[in-house]
Tab-separated table of C-alpha atoms in Angstrom:
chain	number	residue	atom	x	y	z
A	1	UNK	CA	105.220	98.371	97.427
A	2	UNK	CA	103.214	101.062	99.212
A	3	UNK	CA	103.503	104.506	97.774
A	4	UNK	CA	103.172	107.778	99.847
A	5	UNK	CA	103.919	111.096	97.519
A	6	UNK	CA	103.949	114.439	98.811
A	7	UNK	CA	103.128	117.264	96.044
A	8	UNK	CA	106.434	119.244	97.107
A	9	UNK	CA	109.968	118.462	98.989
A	10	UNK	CA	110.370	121.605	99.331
A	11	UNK	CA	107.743	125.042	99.653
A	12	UNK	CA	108.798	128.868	100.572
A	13	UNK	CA	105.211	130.641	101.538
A	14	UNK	CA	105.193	133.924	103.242
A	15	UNK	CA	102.926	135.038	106.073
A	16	UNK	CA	99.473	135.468	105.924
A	17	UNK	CA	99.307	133.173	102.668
A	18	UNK	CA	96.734	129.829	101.797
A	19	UNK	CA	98.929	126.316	102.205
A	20	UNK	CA	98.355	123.514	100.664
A	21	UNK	CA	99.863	120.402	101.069
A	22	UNK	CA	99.129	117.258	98.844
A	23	UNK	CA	99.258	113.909	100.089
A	24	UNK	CA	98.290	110.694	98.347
A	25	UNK	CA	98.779	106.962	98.860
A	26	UNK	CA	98.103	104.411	96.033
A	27	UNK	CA	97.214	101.330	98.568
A	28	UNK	CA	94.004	101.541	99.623
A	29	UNK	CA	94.134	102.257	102.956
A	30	UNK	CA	91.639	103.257	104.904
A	31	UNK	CA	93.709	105.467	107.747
A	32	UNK	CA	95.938	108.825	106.561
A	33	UNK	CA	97.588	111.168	108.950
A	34	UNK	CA	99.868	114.420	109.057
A	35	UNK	CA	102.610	114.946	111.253
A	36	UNK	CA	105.024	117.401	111.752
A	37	UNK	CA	108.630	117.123	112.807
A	38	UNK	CA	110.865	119.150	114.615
A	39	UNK	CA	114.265	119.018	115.915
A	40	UNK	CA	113.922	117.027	119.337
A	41	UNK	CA	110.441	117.019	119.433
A	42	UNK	CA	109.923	114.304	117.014
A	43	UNK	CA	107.121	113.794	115.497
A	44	UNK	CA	103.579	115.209	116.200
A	45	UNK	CA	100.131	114.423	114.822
A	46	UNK	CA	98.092	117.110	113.501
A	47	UNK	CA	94.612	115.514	111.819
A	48	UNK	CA	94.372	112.112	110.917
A	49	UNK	CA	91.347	110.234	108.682
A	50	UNK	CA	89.637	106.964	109.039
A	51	UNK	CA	87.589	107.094	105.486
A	52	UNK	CA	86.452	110.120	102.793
A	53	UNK	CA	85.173	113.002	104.611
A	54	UNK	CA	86.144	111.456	107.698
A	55	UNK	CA	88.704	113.397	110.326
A	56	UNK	CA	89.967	113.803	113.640
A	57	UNK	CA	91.884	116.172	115.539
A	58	UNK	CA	95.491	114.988	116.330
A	59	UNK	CA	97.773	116.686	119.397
A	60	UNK	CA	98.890	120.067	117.708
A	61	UNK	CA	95.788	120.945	115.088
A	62	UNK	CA	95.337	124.561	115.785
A	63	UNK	CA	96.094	126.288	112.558
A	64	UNK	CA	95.701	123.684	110.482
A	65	UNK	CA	92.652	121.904	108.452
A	66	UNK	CA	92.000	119.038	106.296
A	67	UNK	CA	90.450	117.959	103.671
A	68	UNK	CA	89.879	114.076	102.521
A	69	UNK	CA	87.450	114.026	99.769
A	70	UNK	CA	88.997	110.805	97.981
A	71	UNK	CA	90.303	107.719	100.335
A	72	UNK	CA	93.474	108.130	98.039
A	73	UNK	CA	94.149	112.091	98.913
A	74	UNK	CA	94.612	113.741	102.083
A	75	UNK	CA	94.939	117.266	102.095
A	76	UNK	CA	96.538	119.894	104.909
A	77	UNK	CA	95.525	123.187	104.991
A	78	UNK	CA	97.359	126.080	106.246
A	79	UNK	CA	94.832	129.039	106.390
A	80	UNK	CA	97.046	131.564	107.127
A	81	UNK	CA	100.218	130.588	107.296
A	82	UNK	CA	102.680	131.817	110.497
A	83	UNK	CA	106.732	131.261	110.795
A	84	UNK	CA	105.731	129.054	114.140
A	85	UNK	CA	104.700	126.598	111.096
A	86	UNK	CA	107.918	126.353	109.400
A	87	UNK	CA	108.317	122.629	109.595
A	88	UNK	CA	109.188	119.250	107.925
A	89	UNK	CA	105.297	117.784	107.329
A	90	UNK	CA	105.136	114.421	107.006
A	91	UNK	CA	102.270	112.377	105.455
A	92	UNK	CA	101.204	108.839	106.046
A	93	UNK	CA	99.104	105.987	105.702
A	94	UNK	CA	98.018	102.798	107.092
A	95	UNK	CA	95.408	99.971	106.510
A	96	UNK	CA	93.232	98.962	109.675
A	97	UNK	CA	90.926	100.405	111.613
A	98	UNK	CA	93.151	101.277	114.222
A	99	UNK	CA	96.956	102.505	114.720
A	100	UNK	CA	98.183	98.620	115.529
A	101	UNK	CA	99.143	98.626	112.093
A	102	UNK	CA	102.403	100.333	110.316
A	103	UNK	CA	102.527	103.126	108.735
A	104	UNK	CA	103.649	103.971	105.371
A	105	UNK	CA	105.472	107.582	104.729
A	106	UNK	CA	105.881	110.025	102.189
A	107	UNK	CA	109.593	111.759	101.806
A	108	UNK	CA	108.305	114.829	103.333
A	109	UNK	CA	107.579	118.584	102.701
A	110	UNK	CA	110.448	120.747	104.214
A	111	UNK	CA	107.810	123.922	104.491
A	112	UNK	CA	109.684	127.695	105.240
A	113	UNK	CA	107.337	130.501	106.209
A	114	UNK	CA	108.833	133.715	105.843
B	1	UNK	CA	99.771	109.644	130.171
B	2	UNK	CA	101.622	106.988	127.020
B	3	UNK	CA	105.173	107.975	126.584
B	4	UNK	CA	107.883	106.911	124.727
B	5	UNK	CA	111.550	107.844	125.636
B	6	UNK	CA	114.570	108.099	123.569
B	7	UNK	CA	117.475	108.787	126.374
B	8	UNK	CA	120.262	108.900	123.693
B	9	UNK	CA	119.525	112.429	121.336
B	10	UNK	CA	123.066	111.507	118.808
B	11	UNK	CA	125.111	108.401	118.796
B	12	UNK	CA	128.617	108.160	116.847
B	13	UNK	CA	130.329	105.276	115.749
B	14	UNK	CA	132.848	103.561	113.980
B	15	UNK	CA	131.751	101.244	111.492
B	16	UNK	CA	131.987	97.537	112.704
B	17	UNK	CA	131.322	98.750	115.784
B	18	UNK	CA	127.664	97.374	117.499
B	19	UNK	CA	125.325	99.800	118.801
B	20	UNK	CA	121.781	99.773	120.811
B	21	UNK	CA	119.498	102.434	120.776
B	22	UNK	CA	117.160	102.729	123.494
B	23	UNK	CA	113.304	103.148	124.130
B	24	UNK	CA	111.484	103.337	127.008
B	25	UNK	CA	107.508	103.829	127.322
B	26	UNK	CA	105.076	104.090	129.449
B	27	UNK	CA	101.577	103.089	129.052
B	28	UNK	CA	98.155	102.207	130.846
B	29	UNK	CA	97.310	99.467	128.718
B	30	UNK	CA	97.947	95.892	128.865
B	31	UNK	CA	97.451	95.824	124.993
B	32	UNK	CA	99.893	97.724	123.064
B	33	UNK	CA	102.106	98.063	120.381
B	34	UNK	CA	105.843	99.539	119.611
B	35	UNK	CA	107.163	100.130	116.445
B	36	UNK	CA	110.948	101.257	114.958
B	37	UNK	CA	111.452	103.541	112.239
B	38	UNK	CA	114.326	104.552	110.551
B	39	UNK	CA	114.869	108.020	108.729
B	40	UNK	CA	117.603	108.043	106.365
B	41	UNK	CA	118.981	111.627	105.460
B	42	UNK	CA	116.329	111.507	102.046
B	43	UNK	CA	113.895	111.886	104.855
B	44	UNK	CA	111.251	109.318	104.326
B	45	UNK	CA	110.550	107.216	107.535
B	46	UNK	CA	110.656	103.804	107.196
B	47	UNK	CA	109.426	100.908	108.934
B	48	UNK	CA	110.991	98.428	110.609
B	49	UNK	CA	109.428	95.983	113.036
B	50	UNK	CA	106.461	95.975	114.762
B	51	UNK	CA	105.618	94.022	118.245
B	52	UNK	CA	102.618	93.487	120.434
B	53	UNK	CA	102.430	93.439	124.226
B	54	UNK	CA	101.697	89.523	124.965
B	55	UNK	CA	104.938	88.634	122.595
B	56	UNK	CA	108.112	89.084	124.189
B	57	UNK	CA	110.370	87.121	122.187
B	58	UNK	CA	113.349	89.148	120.782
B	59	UNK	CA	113.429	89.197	117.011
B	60	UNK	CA	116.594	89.118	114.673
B	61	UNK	CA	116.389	90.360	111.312
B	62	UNK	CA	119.970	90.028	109.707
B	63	UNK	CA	122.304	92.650	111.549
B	64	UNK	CA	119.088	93.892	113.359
B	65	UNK	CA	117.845	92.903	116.886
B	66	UNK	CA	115.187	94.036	119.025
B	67	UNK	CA	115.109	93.231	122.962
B	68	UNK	CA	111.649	93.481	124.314
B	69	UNK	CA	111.646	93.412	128.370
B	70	UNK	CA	107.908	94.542	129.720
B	71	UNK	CA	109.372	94.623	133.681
B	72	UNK	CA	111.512	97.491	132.812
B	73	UNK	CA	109.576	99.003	129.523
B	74	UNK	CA	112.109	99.188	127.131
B	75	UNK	CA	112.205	98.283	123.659
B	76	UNK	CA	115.898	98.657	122.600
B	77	UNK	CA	117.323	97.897	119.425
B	78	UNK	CA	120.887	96.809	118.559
B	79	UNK	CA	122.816	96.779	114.752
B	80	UNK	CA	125.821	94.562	115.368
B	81	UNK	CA	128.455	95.458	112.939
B	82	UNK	CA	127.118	98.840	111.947
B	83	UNK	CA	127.527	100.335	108.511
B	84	UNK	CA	127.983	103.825	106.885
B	85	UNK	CA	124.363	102.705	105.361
B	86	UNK	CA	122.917	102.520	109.090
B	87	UNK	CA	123.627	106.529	109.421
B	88	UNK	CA	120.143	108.029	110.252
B	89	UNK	CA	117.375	108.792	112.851
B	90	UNK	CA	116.154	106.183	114.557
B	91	UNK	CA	112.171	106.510	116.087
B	92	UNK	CA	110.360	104.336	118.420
B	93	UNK	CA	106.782	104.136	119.329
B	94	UNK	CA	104.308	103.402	120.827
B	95	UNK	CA	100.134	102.767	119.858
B	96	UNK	CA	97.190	101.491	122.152
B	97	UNK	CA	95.178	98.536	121.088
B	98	UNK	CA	91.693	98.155	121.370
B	99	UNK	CA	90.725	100.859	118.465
B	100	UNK	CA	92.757	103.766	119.359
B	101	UNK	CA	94.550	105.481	116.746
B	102	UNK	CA	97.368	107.620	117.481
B	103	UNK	CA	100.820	106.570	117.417
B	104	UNK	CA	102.967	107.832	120.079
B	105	UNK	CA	106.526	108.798	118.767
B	106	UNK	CA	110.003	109.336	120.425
B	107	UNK	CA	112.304	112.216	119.970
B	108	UNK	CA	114.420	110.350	117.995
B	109	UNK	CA	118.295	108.931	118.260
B	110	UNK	CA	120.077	110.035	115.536
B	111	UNK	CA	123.260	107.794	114.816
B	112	UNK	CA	126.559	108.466	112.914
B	113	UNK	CA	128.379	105.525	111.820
B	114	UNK	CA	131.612	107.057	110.724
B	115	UNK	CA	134.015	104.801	108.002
């Protein structure tokens, strides 16, 4: 079975502070991607990654940054963190060059900026 | 501009009863492909079915069926017999072939299947 693990469920940060959030998959796949979801918006793509060191921008990636230095890892970066980014985060992963193929999700980090 | 639509925002049943969420898109492409996900209350989405463009055939998987109709764009999926079990929020979506990479979600349908 595919495996997608988030560091945290659950993260309080207050304003102004460094965020990380921890992704990694134990498949092999080439293709990782953040999203985050809110009520009736659904979900949204923030940065994706095709390979190590690799990444694009998704729809919504202002305020955010990634880092991929191992295909297994995919990191999001809040730089400074605001209360507009209080939001579930969702991680996930895929095999293929290109988004015709599932993807695989973590549980989730519920993230509360304060 | 790709689109997918999810009319329906909350859905409540009673179990037994049969239910069908629907999806509408809209897309440029001739090559494409929609996907279902299911989000149970733990919160990780999971995957259910995937189906390209040039196959139109519905597909059954146990209490599970998906009705694929390109002239009107829909995707809709139907649980016959629902279950407590089924209680979540249900996603559809939509990705371009051809190399392109984003996946194009819905707002979501969340359903209640009450005992």
């Amino acid at each position: 079975d595919v495996k997608v693990t988030q560091s945290s469920r659950y993260l309080v940060k207050r304003t102004g502070e460094k965020v990380f959030l921890e992704c990694v998959q134990d498949m092999d796949h080439e293709n990782m991607f953040w999203y985050r979801q809110d009520p009736g918006l659904g979900l949204r793509l923030i940065y994706f990654s095709y390979d190590v060191k690799m990444k694009e921008k998704g729809d919504i990636p202002e305020g955010y940054s990634v880092s991929r230095e191992k295909k297994e890892r995919f990191s999001l970066i809040l730089e400074s963190a605001s209360t507009n980014q209080t939001s579930m985060y969702l991680c996930a992963s895929s095999t293929g060059r290109d988004s015709s193929y599932e993807q695989y999700f973590g549980p989730g980090t519920r993230l509360t900026v304060t | 501009a790709q689109k997918v639509t999810q009319a329906q925002t909350e859905i409540s049943v009673v179990e037994k009863e049969d239910v069908t969420l629907d999806c509408v898109y809209e897309t440029r492409d001739t090559t494409y492909y929609l996907f279902w996900y299911k989000q149970p209350p733990s919160g990780e989405l999971v995957f259910l079915i995937r189906r390209n463009s040039f196959d139109e055939q519905n597909e059954i998987s146990g209490r599970y069926s998906w009705n694929f109709q390109k002239s009107t764009s829909s995707f809709n999926f139907t649980i016959t017999a629902s279950q407590v079990v089924d209680s979540a929020v249900y996603f559809c979506a939509l990705s371009e072939g051809g190399g392109t990479d984003k996946l194009i979600f819905g707002t979501g349908t969340r359903l209640q299947v009450f005992p």
